[in-house]
Tab-separated table of C-alpha atoms in Angstrom:
chain	number	residue	atom	x	y	z
A	1	UNK	CA	-8.250	-86.160	-12.466
A	2	UNK	CA	-9.475	-87.708	-9.215
A	3	UNK	CA	-12.746	-89.607	-8.992
A	4	UNK	CA	-14.467	-91.036	-5.939
A	5	UNK	CA	-17.224	-93.630	-6.032
A	6	UNK	CA	-19.911	-94.760	-3.620
A	7	UNK	CA	-20.903	-91.354	-2.264
A	8	UNK	CA	-24.360	-90.290	-1.162
A	9	UNK	CA	-26.403	-87.268	-2.103
A	10	UNK	CA	-28.626	-85.461	0.389
A	11	UNK	CA	-31.121	-83.699	-1.852
A	12	UNK	CA	-33.975	-83.850	0.650
A	13	UNK	CA	-31.862	-82.122	3.276
A	14	UNK	CA	-31.735	-82.604	7.007
A	15	UNK	CA	-33.569	-85.940	6.992
A	16	UNK	CA	-30.813	-88.523	6.807
A	17	UNK	CA	-31.029	-89.265	10.530
A	18	UNK	CA	-34.716	-90.134	10.175
A	19	UNK	CA	-34.536	-91.884	6.820
A	20	UNK	CA	-31.431	-93.965	7.572
A	21	UNK	CA	-31.255	-94.379	11.369
A	22	UNK	CA	-28.764	-97.249	11.017
A	23	UNK	CA	-26.081	-94.953	9.629
A	24	UNK	CA	-26.332	-92.209	12.249
A	25	UNK	CA	-23.936	-94.158	14.453
A	26	UNK	CA	-21.436	-94.401	11.571
A	27	UNK	CA	-21.453	-90.649	11.072
A	28	UNK	CA	-20.922	-90.144	14.791
A	29	UNK	CA	-17.996	-92.592	14.892
A	30	UNK	CA	-16.479	-90.911	11.816
A	31	UNK	CA	-16.693	-87.385	13.217
A	32	UNK	CA	-19.276	-86.272	10.653
A	33	UNK	CA	-22.462	-86.337	12.761
A	34	UNK	CA	-22.984	-82.612	12.070
A	35	UNK	CA	-23.802	-83.506	8.446
A	36	UNK	CA	-26.772	-85.673	9.398
A	37	UNK	CA	-28.982	-82.610	9.645
A	38	UNK	CA	-27.423	-80.538	6.866
A	39	UNK	CA	-28.595	-80.267	3.285
A	40	UNK	CA	-25.754	-80.771	0.845
A	41	UNK	CA	-27.007	-79.583	-2.511
A	42	UNK	CA	-25.006	-79.680	-5.742
A	43	UNK	CA	-23.219	-76.381	-5.127
A	44	UNK	CA	-22.276	-77.232	-1.538
A	45	UNK	CA	-21.038	-80.656	-2.600
A	46	UNK	CA	-18.909	-79.233	-5.412
A	47	UNK	CA	-17.324	-76.777	-2.981
A	48	UNK	CA	-16.206	-79.707	-0.822
A	49	UNK	CA	-14.976	-81.567	-3.917
A	50	UNK	CA	-12.919	-78.562	-5.028
A	51	UNK	CA	-11.426	-78.227	-1.575
A	52	UNK	CA	-10.314	-81.860	-1.710
A	53	UNK	CA	-9.181	-81.858	-5.351
A	54	UNK	CA	-11.873	-84.303	-6.489
A	55	UNK	CA	-13.002	-83.816	-10.088
A	56	UNK	CA	-15.890	-86.298	-10.245
A	57	UNK	CA	-18.159	-87.813	-7.627
A	58	UNK	CA	-20.336	-90.873	-8.178
A	59	UNK	CA	-23.586	-90.395	-6.254
A	60	UNK	CA	-25.692	-93.378	-5.239
A	61	UNK	CA	-29.467	-93.491	-4.818
A	62	UNK	CA	-30.836	-95.427	-1.828
A	63	UNK	CA	-33.954	-97.555	-1.494
A	64	UNK	CA	-34.874	-99.727	1.477
A	65	UNK	CA	-37.794	-102.129	2.128
A	66	UNK	CA	-39.694	-99.338	3.893
A	67	UNK	CA	-39.393	-97.019	0.890
A	68	UNK	CA	-37.107	-94.624	-0.976
A	69	UNK	CA	-34.442	-92.620	0.840
A	70	UNK	CA	-32.874	-90.847	-2.155
A	71	UNK	CA	-34.518	-91.639	-5.484
A	72	UNK	CA	-32.881	-91.940	-8.862
A	73	UNK	CA	-34.599	-88.687	-9.796
A	74	UNK	CA	-33.033	-87.012	-6.748
A	75	UNK	CA	-29.617	-88.077	-8.009
A	76	UNK	CA	-30.472	-86.805	-11.491
A	77	UNK	CA	-30.963	-83.309	-10.031
A	78	UNK	CA	-27.236	-83.326	-9.260
A	79	UNK	CA	-26.060	-84.882	-12.515
A	80	UNK	CA	-28.188	-82.567	-14.648
A	81	UNK	CA	-27.001	-79.495	-12.784
A	82	UNK	CA	-23.312	-80.405	-13.130
A	83	UNK	CA	-22.901	-83.252	-15.642
A	84	UNK	CA	-19.122	-82.883	-15.730
A	85	UNK	CA	-18.801	-83.295	-11.960
A	86	UNK	CA	-21.417	-85.869	-10.890
A	87	UNK	CA	-22.119	-89.423	-12.077
A	88	UNK	CA	-25.370	-91.120	-11.089
A	89	UNK	CA	-25.573	-94.635	-9.633
A	90	UNK	CA	-29.096	-96.030	-9.640
A	91	UNK	CA	-30.854	-98.295	-7.206
A	92	UNK	CA	-34.213	-100.107	-7.261
A	93	UNK	CA	-36.861	-101.592	-5.004
A	94	UNK	CA	-35.655	-105.178	-4.747
A	95	UNK	CA	-39.029	-106.394	-3.449
A	96	UNK	CA	-40.686	-105.689	-6.832
A	97	UNK	CA	-38.595	-107.567	-9.417
A	98	UNK	CA	-40.315	-106.509	-12.650
A	99	UNK	CA	-40.772	-102.904	-11.545
A	100	UNK	CA	-37.119	-102.938	-10.474
A	101	UNK	CA	-35.951	-103.965	-13.937
A	102	UNK	CA	-38.076	-101.251	-15.539
A	103	UNK	CA	-36.794	-98.638	-13.096
A	104	UNK	CA	-33.199	-99.591	-13.797
A	105	UNK	CA	-33.761	-99.256	-17.528
A	106	UNK	CA	-35.398	-95.841	-16.992
A	107	UNK	CA	-32.591	-94.677	-14.724
A	108	UNK	CA	-29.982	-95.535	-17.345
A	109	UNK	CA	-31.770	-94.449	-20.516
A	110	UNK	CA	-33.633	-91.375	-19.206
A	111	UNK	CA	-31.556	-90.232	-16.229
A	112	UNK	CA	-28.087	-91.191	-17.453
A	113	UNK	CA	-27.102	-93.429	-14.523
A	114	UNK	CA	-23.906	-95.410	-15.047
A	115	UNK	CA	-24.354	-98.313	-12.603
A	116	UNK	CA	-26.738	-100.150	-10.295
A	117	UNK	CA	-26.049	-100.356	-6.561
A	118	UNK	CA	-27.844	-102.494	-3.985
A	119	UNK	CA	-26.792	-102.818	-0.336
A	120	UNK	CA	-27.532	-106.391	0.799
A	121	UNK	CA	-27.788	-105.688	4.523
A	122	UNK	CA	-30.628	-103.237	3.925
A	123	UNK	CA	-32.676	-106.039	2.380
A	124	UNK	CA	-31.312	-108.915	4.486
A	125	UNK	CA	-30.718	-110.712	1.184
A	126	UNK	CA	-27.252	-111.810	-0.022
A	127	UNK	CA	-26.419	-111.028	-3.671
A	128	UNK	CA	-27.006	-114.629	-4.796
A	129	UNK	CA	-30.703	-114.363	-3.902
A	130	UNK	CA	-33.009	-114.998	-6.851
A	131	UNK	CA	-34.470	-111.473	-6.619
A	132	UNK	CA	-31.221	-109.968	-7.862
A	133	UNK	CA	-30.854	-112.183	-10.921
A	134	UNK	CA	-33.169	-110.355	-13.381
A	135	UNK	CA	-31.250	-107.193	-12.519
A	136	UNK	CA	-27.931	-108.837	-13.324
A	137	UNK	CA	-29.228	-109.775	-16.756
A	138	UNK	CA	-30.387	-106.187	-17.302
A	139	UNK	CA	-27.016	-104.785	-16.149
A	140	UNK	CA	-25.282	-106.938	-18.742
A	141	UNK	CA	-27.716	-105.822	-21.426
A	142	UNK	CA	-27.216	-102.158	-20.465
A	143	UNK	CA	-23.435	-102.642	-20.164
A	144	UNK	CA	-23.267	-101.167	-16.659
A	145	UNK	CA	-21.594	-102.481	-13.486
A	146	UNK	CA	-23.369	-103.828	-10.431
A	147	UNK	CA	-22.124	-102.222	-7.209
A	148	UNK	CA	-22.630	-103.806	-3.820
A	149	UNK	CA	-21.307	-103.921	-0.262
A	150	UNK	CA	-18.972	-106.573	1.130
A	151	UNK	CA	-17.594	-107.121	4.612
A	152	UNK	CA	-19.130	-106.447	7.987
A	153	UNK	CA	-21.935	-103.945	8.371
A	154	UNK	CA	-21.056	-100.738	10.130
A	155	UNK	CA	-24.701	-100.443	11.218
A	156	UNK	CA	-25.709	-102.813	14.012
A	157	UNK	CA	-27.187	-105.422	11.690
A	158	UNK	CA	-26.116	-108.912	10.682
A	159	UNK	CA	-22.999	-109.001	8.489
A	160	UNK	CA	-23.567	-112.386	6.848
A	161	UNK	CA	-24.909	-110.884	3.603
A	162	UNK	CA	-21.491	-109.249	3.081
A	163	UNK	CA	-19.475	-112.468	2.801
A	164	UNK	CA	-17.594	-112.529	-0.540
A	165	UNK	CA	-17.533	-116.352	-0.375
A	166	UNK	CA	-19.875	-117.958	-1.151
A	167	UNK	CA	-22.304	-115.217	-2.173
A	168	UNK	CA	-20.410	-112.915	-4.536
A	169	UNK	CA	-18.309	-115.777	-5.859
A	170	UNK	CA	-21.489	-117.587	-6.885
A	171	UNK	CA	-22.864	-114.519	-8.672
A	172	UNK	CA	-19.618	-114.086	-10.604
A	173	UNK	CA	-19.714	-117.742	-11.632
A	174	UNK	CA	-23.324	-117.467	-12.838
A	175	UNK	CA	-22.738	-114.138	-14.635
A	176	UNK	CA	-19.126	-113.938	-15.858
A	177	UNK	CA	-20.015	-110.996	-18.120
A	178	UNK	CA	-21.325	-108.912	-15.205
A	179	UNK	CA	-18.908	-106.242	-13.950
A	180	UNK	CA	-19.127	-106.306	-10.145
A	181	UNK	CA	-17.727	-103.555	-7.929
A	182	UNK	CA	-17.539	-104.724	-4.323
A	183	UNK	CA	-17.433	-101.756	-1.968
A	184	UNK	CA	-16.082	-101.459	1.575
A	185	UNK	CA	-13.022	-103.715	1.079
A	186	UNK	CA	-14.590	-106.860	2.560
A	187	UNK	CA	-13.079	-106.607	6.061
A	188	UNK	CA	-12.840	-108.886	8.029
A	189	UNK	CA	-12.933	-111.140	4.960
A	190	UNK	CA	-10.456	-109.072	2.954
A	191	UNK	CA	-8.480	-112.130	1.893
A	192	UNK	CA	-11.683	-113.716	0.604
A	193	UNK	CA	-12.483	-110.555	-1.349
A	194	UNK	CA	-9.023	-110.389	-2.886
A	195	UNK	CA	-9.325	-114.050	-3.823
A	196	UNK	CA	-12.671	-113.481	-5.548
A	197	UNK	CA	-11.315	-110.438	-7.415
A	198	UNK	CA	-8.256	-112.405	-8.551
A	199	UNK	CA	-10.393	-115.365	-9.611
A	200	UNK	CA	-12.947	-113.426	-11.670
A	201	UNK	CA	-11.871	-111.018	-14.401
A	202	UNK	CA	-14.924	-108.782	-13.922
A	203	UNK	CA	-14.869	-108.452	-10.124
A	204	UNK	CA	-13.342	-105.310	-8.608
A	205	UNK	CA	-12.880	-103.840	-5.123
A	206	UNK	CA	-13.604	-100.290	-4.028
A	207	UNK	CA	-12.274	-98.805	-0.813
A	208	UNK	CA	-15.284	-96.733	0.237
A	209	UNK	CA	-16.059	-96.346	3.962
A	210	UNK	CA	-12.385	-96.805	4.942
A	211	UNK	CA	-9.870	-94.048	5.454
A	212	UNK	CA	-6.706	-94.858	3.480
A	213	UNK	CA	-4.702	-94.887	6.708
A	214	UNK	CA	-6.634	-97.997	7.726
A	215	UNK	CA	-6.535	-100.023	4.515
A	216	UNK	CA	-5.558	-103.620	5.361
A	217	UNK	CA	-1.952	-104.534	4.567
A	218	UNK	CA	-2.984	-107.313	2.195
A	219	UNK	CA	-5.141	-104.897	0.185
A	220	UNK	CA	-2.252	-102.448	-0.141
A	221	UNK	CA	-0.014	-105.272	-1.362
A	222	UNK	CA	-2.670	-106.397	-3.866
A	223	UNK	CA	-3.279	-102.922	-5.299
A	224	UNK	CA	0.442	-102.282	-5.682
A	225	UNK	CA	1.189	-105.580	-7.405
A	226	UNK	CA	-0.939	-108.076	-9.310
A	227	UNK	CA	-4.186	-106.255	-8.450
A	228	UNK	CA	-3.255	-102.738	-9.555
A	229	UNK	CA	-6.023	-102.808	-12.184
A	230	UNK	CA	-8.592	-104.164	-9.729
A	231	UNK	CA	-8.897	-101.638	-6.881
A	232	UNK	CA	-10.889	-98.375	-7.111
A	233	UNK	CA	-10.803	-95.440	-4.734
A	234	UNK	CA	-14.025	-94.740	-2.832
A	235	UNK	CA	-14.941	-92.450	0.033
A	236	UNK	CA	-18.497	-93.065	1.287
A	237	UNK	CA	-18.871	-89.275	1.416
A	238	UNK	CA	-20.359	-87.555	3.377
A	239	UNK	CA	-19.642	-90.097	6.113
A	240	UNK	CA	-15.933	-89.618	5.400
A	241	UNK	CA	-14.480	-86.239	4.488
A	242	UNK	CA	-13.227	-85.991	0.915
A	243	UNK	CA	-10.301	-83.806	1.984
A	244	UNK	CA	-9.284	-86.250	4.687
A	245	UNK	CA	-9.474	-89.218	2.317
A	246	UNK	CA	-7.468	-87.512	-0.421
A	247	UNK	CA	-4.773	-86.331	1.996
A	248	UNK	CA	-4.360	-89.847	3.321
A	249	UNK	CA	-4.093	-91.320	-0.194
A	250	UNK	CA	-1.013	-89.148	-0.658
A	251	UNK	CA	0.391	-90.532	2.596
A	252	UNK	CA	0.312	-94.067	1.152
A	253	UNK	CA	3.298	-93.285	-1.051
A	254	UNK	CA	1.922	-95.149	-4.053
A	255	UNK	CA	3.886	-95.228	-7.277
A	256	UNK	CA	2.540	-92.642	-9.738
A	257	UNK	CA	1.134	-95.278	-12.112
A	258	UNK	CA	-0.551	-97.196	-9.285
A	259	UNK	CA	-2.045	-94.014	-7.805
A	260	UNK	CA	-3.380	-92.955	-11.196
A	261	UNK	CA	-5.122	-96.282	-11.711
A	262	UNK	CA	-6.448	-96.293	-8.161
A	263	UNK	CA	-7.801	-92.725	-8.177
A	264	UNK	CA	-9.391	-92.633	-11.617
A	265	UNK	CA	-8.039	-94.984	-14.279
A	266	UNK	CA	-9.736	-98.138	-13.048
A	267	UNK	CA	-13.056	-96.381	-12.401
A	268	UNK	CA	-13.060	-94.787	-15.849
A	269	UNK	CA	-12.574	-98.200	-17.418
A	270	UNK	CA	-15.020	-100.163	-15.257
A	271	UNK	CA	-17.825	-97.581	-15.400
A	272	UNK	CA	-17.202	-96.497	-18.977
A	273	UNK	CA	-16.705	-92.839	-18.056
């Protein structure tokens, strides 16, 4: 079984360029600009998964200060249609703390979402901001992970919110029970991210938004040694092709046990799948 996390759905179809103008440049640089104006429904997405040999895809909702891009209910259309293939990852409107907590609870209990994801650069708020803290308490109560972005921003926005130290380190110290999945490797602060993951038992790294061919050397060393249980495969689909990502994982030459943990074992454990 292969599982990829931190992917996006496009249930509205053909509107990603307008709804998320910051990411259009990323799609262009990744050779996937043609998908900006294409609707990828459940069936089309599964066809691409089958082609790549991906059994499960974790789909993330998106909300930004200006409004919803893909709602939790949009994601639920995918997970309800094919519950064995899609896993929902909720998001919330960070500007409305109490409504955000209620929406997270609804997304988990009514829609079946398995995690919360918030992208700090969208909100210009690092993860140690007070507005996140009620959500961390609720994640612990619901026994779900909190997913976030670390490292520089691909979009042309300030990268400071993606520093693992001090921001994510402080959150992990305040909430040691909170499972944190830090997406996008943390480059150019990869060493910081590895240090935070080593330091905190419940902090993990996912590799979304990076082709395996370009994983930093120190991350490859970590995931093949003392961090084998700490690194999860991610794609950032549809920005990155699932087939391309999976082919390049095979090129890494990972030991069978390490590859199994990386591709699905760690994610199954962390997300309770």
